[in-house]
Tab-separated table of C-alpha atoms and ligand atoms in Angstrom:
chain	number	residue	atom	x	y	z
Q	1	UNK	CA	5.627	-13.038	-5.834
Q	2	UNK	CA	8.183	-10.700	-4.535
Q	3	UNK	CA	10.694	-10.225	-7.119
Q	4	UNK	CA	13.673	-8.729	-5.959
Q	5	UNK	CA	15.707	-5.614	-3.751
Q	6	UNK	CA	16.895	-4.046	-6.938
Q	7	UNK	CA	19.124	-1.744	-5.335
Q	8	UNK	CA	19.828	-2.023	-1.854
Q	9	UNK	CA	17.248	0.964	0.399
Q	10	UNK	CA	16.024	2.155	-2.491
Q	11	UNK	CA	12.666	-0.190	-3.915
Q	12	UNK	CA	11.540	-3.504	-3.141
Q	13	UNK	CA	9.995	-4.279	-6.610
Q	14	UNK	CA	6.902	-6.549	-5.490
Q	15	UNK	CA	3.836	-7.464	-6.890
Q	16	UNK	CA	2.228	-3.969	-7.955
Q	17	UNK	CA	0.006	-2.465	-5.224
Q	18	UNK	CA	-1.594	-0.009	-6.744
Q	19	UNK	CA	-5.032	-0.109	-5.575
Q	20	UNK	CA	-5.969	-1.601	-2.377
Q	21	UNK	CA	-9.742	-1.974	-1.786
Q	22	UNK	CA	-11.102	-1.679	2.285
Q	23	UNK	CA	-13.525	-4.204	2.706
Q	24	UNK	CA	-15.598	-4.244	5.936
Q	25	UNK	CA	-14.775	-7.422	7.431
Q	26	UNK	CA	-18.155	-8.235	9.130
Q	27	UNK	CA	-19.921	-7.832	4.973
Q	28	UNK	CA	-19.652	-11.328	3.049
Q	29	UNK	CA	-21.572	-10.079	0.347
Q	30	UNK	CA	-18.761	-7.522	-0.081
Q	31	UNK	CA	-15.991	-9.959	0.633
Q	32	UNK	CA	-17.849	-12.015	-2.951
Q	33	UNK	CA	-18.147	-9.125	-4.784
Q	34	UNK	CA	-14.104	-8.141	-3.627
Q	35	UNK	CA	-12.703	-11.344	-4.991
Q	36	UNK	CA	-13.741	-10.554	-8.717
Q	37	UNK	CA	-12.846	-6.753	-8.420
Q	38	UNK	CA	-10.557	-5.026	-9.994
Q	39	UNK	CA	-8.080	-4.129	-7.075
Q	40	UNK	CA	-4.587	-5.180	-6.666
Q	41	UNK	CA	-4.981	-6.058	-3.171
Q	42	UNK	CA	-7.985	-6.927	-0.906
Q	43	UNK	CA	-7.647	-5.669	2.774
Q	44	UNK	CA	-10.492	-6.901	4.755
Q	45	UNK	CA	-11.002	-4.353	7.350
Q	46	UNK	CA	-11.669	-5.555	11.366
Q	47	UNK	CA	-10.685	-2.208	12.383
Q	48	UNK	CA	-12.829	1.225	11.381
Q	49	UNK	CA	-15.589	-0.149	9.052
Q	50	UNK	CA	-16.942	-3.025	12.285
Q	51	UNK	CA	-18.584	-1.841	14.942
Q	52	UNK	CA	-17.175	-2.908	18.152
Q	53	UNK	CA	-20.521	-5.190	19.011
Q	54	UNK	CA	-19.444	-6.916	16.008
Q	55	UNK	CA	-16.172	-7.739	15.584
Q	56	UNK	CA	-15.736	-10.815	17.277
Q	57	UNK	CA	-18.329	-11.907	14.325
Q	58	UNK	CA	-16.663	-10.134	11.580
Q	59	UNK	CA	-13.284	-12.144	12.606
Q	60	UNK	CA	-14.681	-15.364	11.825
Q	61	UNK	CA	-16.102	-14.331	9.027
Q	62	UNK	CA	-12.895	-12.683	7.360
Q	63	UNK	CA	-11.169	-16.744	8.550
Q	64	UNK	CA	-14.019	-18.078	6.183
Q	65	UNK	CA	-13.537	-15.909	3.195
Q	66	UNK	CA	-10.191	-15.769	3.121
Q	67	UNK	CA	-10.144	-20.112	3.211
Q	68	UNK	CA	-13.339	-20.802	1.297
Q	69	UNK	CA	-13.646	-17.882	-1.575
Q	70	UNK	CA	-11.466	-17.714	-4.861
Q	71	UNK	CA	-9.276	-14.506	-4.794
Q	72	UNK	CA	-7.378	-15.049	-8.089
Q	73	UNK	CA	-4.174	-13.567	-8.427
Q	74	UNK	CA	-5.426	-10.707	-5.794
Q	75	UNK	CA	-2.712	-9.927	-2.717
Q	76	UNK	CA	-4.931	-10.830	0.458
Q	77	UNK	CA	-4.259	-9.057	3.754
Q	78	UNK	CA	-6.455	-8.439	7.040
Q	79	UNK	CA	-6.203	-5.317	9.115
Q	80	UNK	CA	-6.528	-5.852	12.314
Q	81	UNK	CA	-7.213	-3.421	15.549
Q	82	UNK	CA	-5.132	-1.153	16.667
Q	83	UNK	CA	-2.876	-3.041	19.690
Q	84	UNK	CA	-4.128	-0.176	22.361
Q	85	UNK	CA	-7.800	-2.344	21.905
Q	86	UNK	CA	-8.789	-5.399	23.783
Q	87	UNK	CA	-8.874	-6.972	20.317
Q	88	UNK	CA	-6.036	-6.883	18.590
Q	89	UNK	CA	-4.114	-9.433	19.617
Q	90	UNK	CA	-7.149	-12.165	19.503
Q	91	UNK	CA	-7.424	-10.415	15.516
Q	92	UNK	CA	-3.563	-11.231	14.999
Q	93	UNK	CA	-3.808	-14.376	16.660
Q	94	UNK	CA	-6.559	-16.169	15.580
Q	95	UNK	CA	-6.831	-15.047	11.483
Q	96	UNK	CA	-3.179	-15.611	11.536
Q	97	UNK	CA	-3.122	-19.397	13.055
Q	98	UNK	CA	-6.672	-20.784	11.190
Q	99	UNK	CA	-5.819	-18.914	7.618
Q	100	UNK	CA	-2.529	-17.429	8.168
Q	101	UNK	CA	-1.269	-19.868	5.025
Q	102	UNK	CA	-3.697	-17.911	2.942
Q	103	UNK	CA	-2.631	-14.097	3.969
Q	104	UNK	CA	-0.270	-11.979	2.766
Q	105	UNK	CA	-0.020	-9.808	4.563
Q	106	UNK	CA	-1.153	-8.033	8.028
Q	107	UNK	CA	-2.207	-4.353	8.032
Q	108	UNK	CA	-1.374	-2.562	11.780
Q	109	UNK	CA	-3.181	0.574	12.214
Q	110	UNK	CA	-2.168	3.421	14.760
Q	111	UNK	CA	1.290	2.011	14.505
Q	112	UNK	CA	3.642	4.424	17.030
Q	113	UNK	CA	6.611	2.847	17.869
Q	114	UNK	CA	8.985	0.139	16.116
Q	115	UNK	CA	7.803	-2.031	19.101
Q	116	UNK	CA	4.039	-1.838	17.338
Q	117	UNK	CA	6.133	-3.933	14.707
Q	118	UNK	CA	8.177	-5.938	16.999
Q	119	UNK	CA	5.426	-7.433	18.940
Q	120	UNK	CA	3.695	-8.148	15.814
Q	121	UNK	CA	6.754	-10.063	14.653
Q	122	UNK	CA	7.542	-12.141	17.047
Q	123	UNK	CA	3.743	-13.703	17.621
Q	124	UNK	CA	4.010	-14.584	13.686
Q	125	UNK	CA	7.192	-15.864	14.423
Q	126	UNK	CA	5.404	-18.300	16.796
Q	127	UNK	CA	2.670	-18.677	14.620
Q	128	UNK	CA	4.334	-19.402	11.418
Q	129	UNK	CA	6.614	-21.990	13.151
Q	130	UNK	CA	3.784	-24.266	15.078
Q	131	UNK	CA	1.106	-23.994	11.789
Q	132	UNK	CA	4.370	-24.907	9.519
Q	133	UNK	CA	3.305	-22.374	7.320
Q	134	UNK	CA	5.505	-22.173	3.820
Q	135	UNK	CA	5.013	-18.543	3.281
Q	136	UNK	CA	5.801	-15.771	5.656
Q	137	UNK	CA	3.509	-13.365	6.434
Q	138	UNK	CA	3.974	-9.480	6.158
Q	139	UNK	CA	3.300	-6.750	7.874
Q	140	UNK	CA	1.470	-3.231	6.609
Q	141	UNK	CA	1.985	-0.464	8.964
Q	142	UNK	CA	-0.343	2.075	9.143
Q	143	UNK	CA	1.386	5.945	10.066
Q	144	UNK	CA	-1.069	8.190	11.315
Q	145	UNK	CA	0.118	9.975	14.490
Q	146	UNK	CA	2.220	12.457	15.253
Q	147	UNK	CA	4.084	9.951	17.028
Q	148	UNK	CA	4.098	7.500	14.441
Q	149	UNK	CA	5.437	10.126	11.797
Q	150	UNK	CA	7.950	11.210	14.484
Q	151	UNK	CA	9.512	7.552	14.948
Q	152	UNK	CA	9.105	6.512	11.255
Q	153	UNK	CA	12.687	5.358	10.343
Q	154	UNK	CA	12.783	3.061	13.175
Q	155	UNK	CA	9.125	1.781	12.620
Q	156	UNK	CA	10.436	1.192	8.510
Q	157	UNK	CA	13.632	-1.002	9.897
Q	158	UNK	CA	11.644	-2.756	12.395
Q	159	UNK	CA	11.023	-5.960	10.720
Q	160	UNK	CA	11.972	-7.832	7.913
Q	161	UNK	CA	8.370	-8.571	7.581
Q	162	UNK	CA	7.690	-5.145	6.829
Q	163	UNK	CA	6.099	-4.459	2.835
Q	164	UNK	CA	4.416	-1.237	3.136
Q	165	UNK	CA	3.838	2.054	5.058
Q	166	UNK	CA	0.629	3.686	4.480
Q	167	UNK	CA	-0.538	6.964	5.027
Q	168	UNK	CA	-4.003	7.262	6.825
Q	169	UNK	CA	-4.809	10.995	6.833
Q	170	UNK	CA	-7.782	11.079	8.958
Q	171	UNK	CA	-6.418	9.800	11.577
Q	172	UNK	CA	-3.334	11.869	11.325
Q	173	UNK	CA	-5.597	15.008	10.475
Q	174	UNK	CA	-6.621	14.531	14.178
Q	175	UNK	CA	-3.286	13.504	15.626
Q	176	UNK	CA	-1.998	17.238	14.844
Q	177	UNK	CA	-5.416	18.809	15.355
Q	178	UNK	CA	-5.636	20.264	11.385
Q	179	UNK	CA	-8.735	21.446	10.872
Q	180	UNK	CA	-10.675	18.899	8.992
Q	181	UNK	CA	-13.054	20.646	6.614
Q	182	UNK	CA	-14.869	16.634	5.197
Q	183	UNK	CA	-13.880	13.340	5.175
Q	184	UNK	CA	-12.219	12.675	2.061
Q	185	UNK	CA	-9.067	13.509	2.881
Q	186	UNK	CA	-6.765	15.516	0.554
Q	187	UNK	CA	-7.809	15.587	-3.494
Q	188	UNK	CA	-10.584	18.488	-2.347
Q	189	UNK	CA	-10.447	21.819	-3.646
Q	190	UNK	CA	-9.014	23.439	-0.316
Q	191	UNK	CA	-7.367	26.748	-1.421
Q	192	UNK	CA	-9.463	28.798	0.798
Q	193	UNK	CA	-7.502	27.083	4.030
Q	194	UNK	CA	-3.906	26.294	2.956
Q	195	UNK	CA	-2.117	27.368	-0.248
Q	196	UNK	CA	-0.721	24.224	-1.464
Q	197	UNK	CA	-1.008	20.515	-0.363
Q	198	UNK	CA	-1.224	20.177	3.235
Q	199	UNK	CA	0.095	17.179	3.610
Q	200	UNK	CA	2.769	17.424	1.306
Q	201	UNK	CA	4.985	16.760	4.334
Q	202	UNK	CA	3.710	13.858	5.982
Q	203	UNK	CA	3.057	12.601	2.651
Q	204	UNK	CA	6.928	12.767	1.480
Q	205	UNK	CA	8.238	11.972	4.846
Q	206	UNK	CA	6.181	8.975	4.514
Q	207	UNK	CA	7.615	7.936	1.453
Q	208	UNK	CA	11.436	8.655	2.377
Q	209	UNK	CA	11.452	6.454	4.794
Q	210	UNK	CA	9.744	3.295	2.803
Q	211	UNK	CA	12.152	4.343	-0.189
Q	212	UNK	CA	14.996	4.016	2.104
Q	213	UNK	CA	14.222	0.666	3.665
Q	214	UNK	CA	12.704	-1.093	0.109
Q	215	UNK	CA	9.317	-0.457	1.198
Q	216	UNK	CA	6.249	0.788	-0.809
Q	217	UNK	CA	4.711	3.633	0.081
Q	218	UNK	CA	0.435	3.777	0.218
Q	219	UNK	CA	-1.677	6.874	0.277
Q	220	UNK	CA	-4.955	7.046	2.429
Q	221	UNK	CA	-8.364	6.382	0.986
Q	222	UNK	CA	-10.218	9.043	-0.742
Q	223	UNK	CA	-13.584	9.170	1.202
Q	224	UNK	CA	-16.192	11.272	-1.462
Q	225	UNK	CA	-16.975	7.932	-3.637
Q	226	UNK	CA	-18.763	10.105	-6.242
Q	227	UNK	CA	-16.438	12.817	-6.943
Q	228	UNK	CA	-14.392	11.001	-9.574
Q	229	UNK	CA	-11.893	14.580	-10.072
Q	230	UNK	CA	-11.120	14.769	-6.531
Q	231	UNK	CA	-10.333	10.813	-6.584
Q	232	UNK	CA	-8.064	11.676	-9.260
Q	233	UNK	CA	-6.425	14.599	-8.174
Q	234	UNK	CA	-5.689	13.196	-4.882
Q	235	UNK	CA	-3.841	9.797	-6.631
Q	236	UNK	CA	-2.344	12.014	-9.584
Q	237	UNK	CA	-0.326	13.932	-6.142
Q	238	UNK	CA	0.575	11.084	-4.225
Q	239	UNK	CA	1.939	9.355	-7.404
Q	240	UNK	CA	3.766	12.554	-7.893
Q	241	UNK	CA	5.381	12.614	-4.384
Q	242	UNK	CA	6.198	9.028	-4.969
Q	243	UNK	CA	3.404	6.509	-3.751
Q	244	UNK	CA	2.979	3.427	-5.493
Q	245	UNK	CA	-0.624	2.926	-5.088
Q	246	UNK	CA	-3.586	4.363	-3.036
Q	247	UNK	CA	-6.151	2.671	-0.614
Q	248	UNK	CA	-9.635	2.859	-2.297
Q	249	UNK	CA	-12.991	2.433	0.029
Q	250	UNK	CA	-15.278	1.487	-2.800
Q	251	UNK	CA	-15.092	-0.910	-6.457
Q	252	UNK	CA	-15.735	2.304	-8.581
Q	253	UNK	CA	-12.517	4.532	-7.062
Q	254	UNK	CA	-10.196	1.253	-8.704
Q	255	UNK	CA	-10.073	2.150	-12.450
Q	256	UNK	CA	-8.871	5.630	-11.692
Q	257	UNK	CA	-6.533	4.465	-9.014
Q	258	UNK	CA	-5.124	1.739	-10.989
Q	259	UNK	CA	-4.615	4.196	-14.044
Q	260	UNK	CA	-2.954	6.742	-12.197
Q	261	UNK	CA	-0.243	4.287	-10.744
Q	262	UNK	CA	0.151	2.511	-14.096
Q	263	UNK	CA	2.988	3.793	-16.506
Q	264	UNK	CA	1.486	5.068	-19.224
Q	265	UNK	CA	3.322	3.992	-23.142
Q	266	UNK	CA	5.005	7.250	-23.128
Q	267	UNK	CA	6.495	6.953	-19.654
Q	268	UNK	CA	7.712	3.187	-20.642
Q	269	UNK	CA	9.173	4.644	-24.130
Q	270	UNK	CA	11.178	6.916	-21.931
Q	271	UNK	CA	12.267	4.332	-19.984
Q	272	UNK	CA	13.295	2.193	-22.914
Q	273	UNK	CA	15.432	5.088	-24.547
Q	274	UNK	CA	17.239	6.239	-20.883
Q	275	UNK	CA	17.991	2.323	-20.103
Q	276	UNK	CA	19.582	1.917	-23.593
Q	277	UNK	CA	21.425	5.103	-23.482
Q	278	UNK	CA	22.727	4.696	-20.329
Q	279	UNK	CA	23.818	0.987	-21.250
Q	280	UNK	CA	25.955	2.202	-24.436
Q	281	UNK	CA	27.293	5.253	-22.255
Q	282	UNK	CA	28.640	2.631	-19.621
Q	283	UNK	CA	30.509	0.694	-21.959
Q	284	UNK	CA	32.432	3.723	-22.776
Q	285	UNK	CA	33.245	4.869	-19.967
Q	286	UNK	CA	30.961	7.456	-19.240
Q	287	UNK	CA	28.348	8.038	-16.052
Q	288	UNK	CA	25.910	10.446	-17.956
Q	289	UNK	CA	25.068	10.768	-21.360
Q	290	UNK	CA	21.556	12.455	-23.080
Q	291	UNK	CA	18.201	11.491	-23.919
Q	292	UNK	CA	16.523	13.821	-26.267
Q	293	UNK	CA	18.287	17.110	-24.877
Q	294	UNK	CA	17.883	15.790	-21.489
Q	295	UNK	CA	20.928	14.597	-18.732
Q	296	UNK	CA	20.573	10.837	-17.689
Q	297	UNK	CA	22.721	9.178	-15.154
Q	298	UNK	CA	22.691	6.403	-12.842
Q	299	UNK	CA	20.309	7.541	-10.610
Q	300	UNK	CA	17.565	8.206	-13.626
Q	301	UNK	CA	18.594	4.975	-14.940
Q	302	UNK	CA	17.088	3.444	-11.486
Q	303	UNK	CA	14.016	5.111	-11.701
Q	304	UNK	CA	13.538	3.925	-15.687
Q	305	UNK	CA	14.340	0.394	-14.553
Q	306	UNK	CA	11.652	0.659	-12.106
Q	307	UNK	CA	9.076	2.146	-14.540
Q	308	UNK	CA	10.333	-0.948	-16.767
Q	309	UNK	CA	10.004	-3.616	-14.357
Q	310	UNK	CA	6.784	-2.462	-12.872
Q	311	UNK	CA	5.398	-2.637	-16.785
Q	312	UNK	CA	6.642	-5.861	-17.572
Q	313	UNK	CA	5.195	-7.470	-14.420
Q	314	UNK	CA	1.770	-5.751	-15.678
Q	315	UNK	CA	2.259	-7.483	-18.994
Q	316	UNK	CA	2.244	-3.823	-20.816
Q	317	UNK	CA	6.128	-5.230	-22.533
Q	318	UNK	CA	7.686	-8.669	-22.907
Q	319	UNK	CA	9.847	-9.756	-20.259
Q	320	UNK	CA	13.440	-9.161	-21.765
R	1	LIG	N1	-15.939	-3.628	-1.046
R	1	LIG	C1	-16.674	-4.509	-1.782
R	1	LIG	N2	-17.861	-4.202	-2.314
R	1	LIG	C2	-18.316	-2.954	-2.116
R	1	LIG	C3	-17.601	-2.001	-1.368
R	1	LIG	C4	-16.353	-2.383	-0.828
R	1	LIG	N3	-15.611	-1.551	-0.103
R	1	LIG	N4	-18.305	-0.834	-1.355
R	1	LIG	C5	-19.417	-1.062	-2.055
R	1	LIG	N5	-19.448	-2.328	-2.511
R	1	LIG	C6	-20.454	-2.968	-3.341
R	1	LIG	C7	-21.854	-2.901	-2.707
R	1	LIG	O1	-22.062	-4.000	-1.845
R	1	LIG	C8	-22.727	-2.920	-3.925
R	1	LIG	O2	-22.789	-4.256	-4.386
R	1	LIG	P1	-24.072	-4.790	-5.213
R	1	LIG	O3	-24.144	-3.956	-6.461
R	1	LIG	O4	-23.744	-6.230	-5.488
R	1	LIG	O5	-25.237	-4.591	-4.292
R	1	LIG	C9	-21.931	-2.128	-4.962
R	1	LIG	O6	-20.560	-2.219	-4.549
R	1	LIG	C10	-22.328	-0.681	-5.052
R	1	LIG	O7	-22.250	-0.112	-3.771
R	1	LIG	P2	-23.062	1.225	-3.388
R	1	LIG	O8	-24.532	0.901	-3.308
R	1	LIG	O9	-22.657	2.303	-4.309
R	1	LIG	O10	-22.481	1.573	-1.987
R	1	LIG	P3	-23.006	1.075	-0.558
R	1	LIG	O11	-24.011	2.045	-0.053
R	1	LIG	O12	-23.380	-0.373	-0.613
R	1	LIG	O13	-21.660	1.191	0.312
R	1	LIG	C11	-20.054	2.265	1.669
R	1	LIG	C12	-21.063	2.443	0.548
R	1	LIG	C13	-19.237	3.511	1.861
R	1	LIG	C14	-20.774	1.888	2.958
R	1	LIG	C15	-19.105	1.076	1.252
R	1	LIG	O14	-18.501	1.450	0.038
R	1	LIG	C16	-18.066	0.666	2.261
R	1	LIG	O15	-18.384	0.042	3.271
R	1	LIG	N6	-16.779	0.974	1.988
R	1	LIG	C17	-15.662	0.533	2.789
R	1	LIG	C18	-15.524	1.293	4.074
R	1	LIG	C19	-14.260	0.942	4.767
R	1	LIG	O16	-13.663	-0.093	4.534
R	1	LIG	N7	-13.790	1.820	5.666
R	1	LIG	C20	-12.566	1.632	6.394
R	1	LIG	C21	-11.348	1.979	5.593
R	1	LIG	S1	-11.008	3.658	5.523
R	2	LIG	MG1	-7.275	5.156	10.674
């Protein structure tokens, strides 16, 4: 599944992630209707979307799904409570140990210090070794506190177990007290309060740091399920700051999500022409050479590998 570190801190090409679907984890119907949906990965949610009378209920019922229900070649994971909650480690615990061999990853939310990570480490490290599991289970972590965005490089070094960081602007909205004008986060026409994107920032902070420790980066849900434009202009940005995919709250956000993160034929016919340019420039010699009026060199010959690899793993080109 995971492919390889193609350059060392700079991207951990995995299995694409470019849509992740929140699933409420108490909702079996939606759990069904998840497993045949178009989304790269399946996160099904014990934190937000349960009520707290309910999620001792909705944790058995996310074990059951994720053992009895067919999830195709869909990434898995579970987020669990925040570890400030008197639930958290009974979430980690007990989806990890009955269907831990079935998960790929676990999503942390609120996570504020590397020790968030650490904690979460070592308990799968205990896990993993008395269930004999074969595959070892990742971690998601969840930025969306000052605090967290403050101690970000250490949080993205914490573990080895570490895939993803994803941006939850809500949450983070609050942490810094910006005035929150609806719940759909950014993608919302909001030129009357801030001349640009507002969280620009966070965003590419956020992104640095998983770049820089092979790590993908994940934008926050958009929360307005029937305003396909802002959907799109709120993916179309954090693909331009450099997310890889985008968390999506309900089954009609993932064709729009999944587009924007896919390279399109033009953006893999570029890639084609910079990787084979900068191939016949090495083997004379020479560290830049040009593309149709344009400079390449070895750092845009990383970023067309990436665009390559990403489109063969979609099946969009023959493996070479
Ligand atoms: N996962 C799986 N299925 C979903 C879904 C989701 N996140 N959201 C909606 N569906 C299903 C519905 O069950 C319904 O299925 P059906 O046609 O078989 O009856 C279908 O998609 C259409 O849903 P719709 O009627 O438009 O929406 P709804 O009123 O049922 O649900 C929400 C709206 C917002 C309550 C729902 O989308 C949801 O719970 N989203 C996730 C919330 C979440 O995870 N929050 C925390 C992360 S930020
Ligand atoms: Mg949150």
């Amino acid at each position: 599944m995971i492919h390889k570190l193609l350059f060392k801190g700079y991207f951990q090409l995995m299995k694409p992630r470019r849509s992740i679907l929140s699933v409420p984890g108490n909702n079996k119907k939606m759990h069904k209707k998840a497993s045949s949906c178009k989304a790269d990965v399946i996160m099904l949610d014990l934190e937000d979307s349960v009520p707290p009378g309910a999620k001792e209920k909705a944790r058995s019922i996310v074990i059951d799904s994720l053992l009895s229900l067919d999830w195709g070649d869909r990434i898995v994971t579970v987020r669990i409570n925040g570890l400030d909650t008197s639930f958290a480690y009974r979430d980690l615990l007990s989806v990890s140990e009955s269907a831990g061999h079935m998960l790929d990853s676990v999503v942390i939310p609120k996570v504020d210090h590397s020790a968030d990570i650490n904690f979460a480490d070592r308990m799968l490290n205990g896990i993993e070794l008395h269930k004999k599991f074969s595959n070892k289970i990742g971690i998601e972590a969840i930025i969306e506190s000052a605090e967290g965005l403050e101690n970000i490089s250490d949080i993205a070094k914490a573990s080895n177990r570490l895939k993803t960081l994803v941006f939850g602007v809500a949450d983070y909205s609050a942490s810094v007290g910006a005035k929150l004008v609806s719940i759909s986060g950014h993608g919302e026409k909001e030129e009357d309060l801030y001349p640009g994107h507002r969280w620009n920032f966070a965003i590419s902070r956020l992104v640095m740091a998983a770049k820089a420790n092979g790590l993908i980066a994940i934008d926050s849900p958009y929360g307005n399920f029937i305003d396909t434009e802002g959907l799109k202009r709120s993916a179309v940005t954090a693909c331009a700051l450099g997310c890889d995919g985008k968390w999506a709250i309900h089954p009609n956000q993932l064709d729009v999500i999944n587009q924007v993160f896919t390279p399109s034929k033009e953006d893999i016919n570029r890639a084609g022409k910079i990787l084979k340019a900068y191939r016949e420039a090495e083997k004379q010699g020479l560290g830049a050479a040009s593309v149709n009026g344009h400079m390449i060199d070895k750092a845009t010959f990383r970023l067309a590998k990436q665009v390559w690899k990403q489109a063969e793993y979609l099946g969009l080109i023959k493996k070479l």
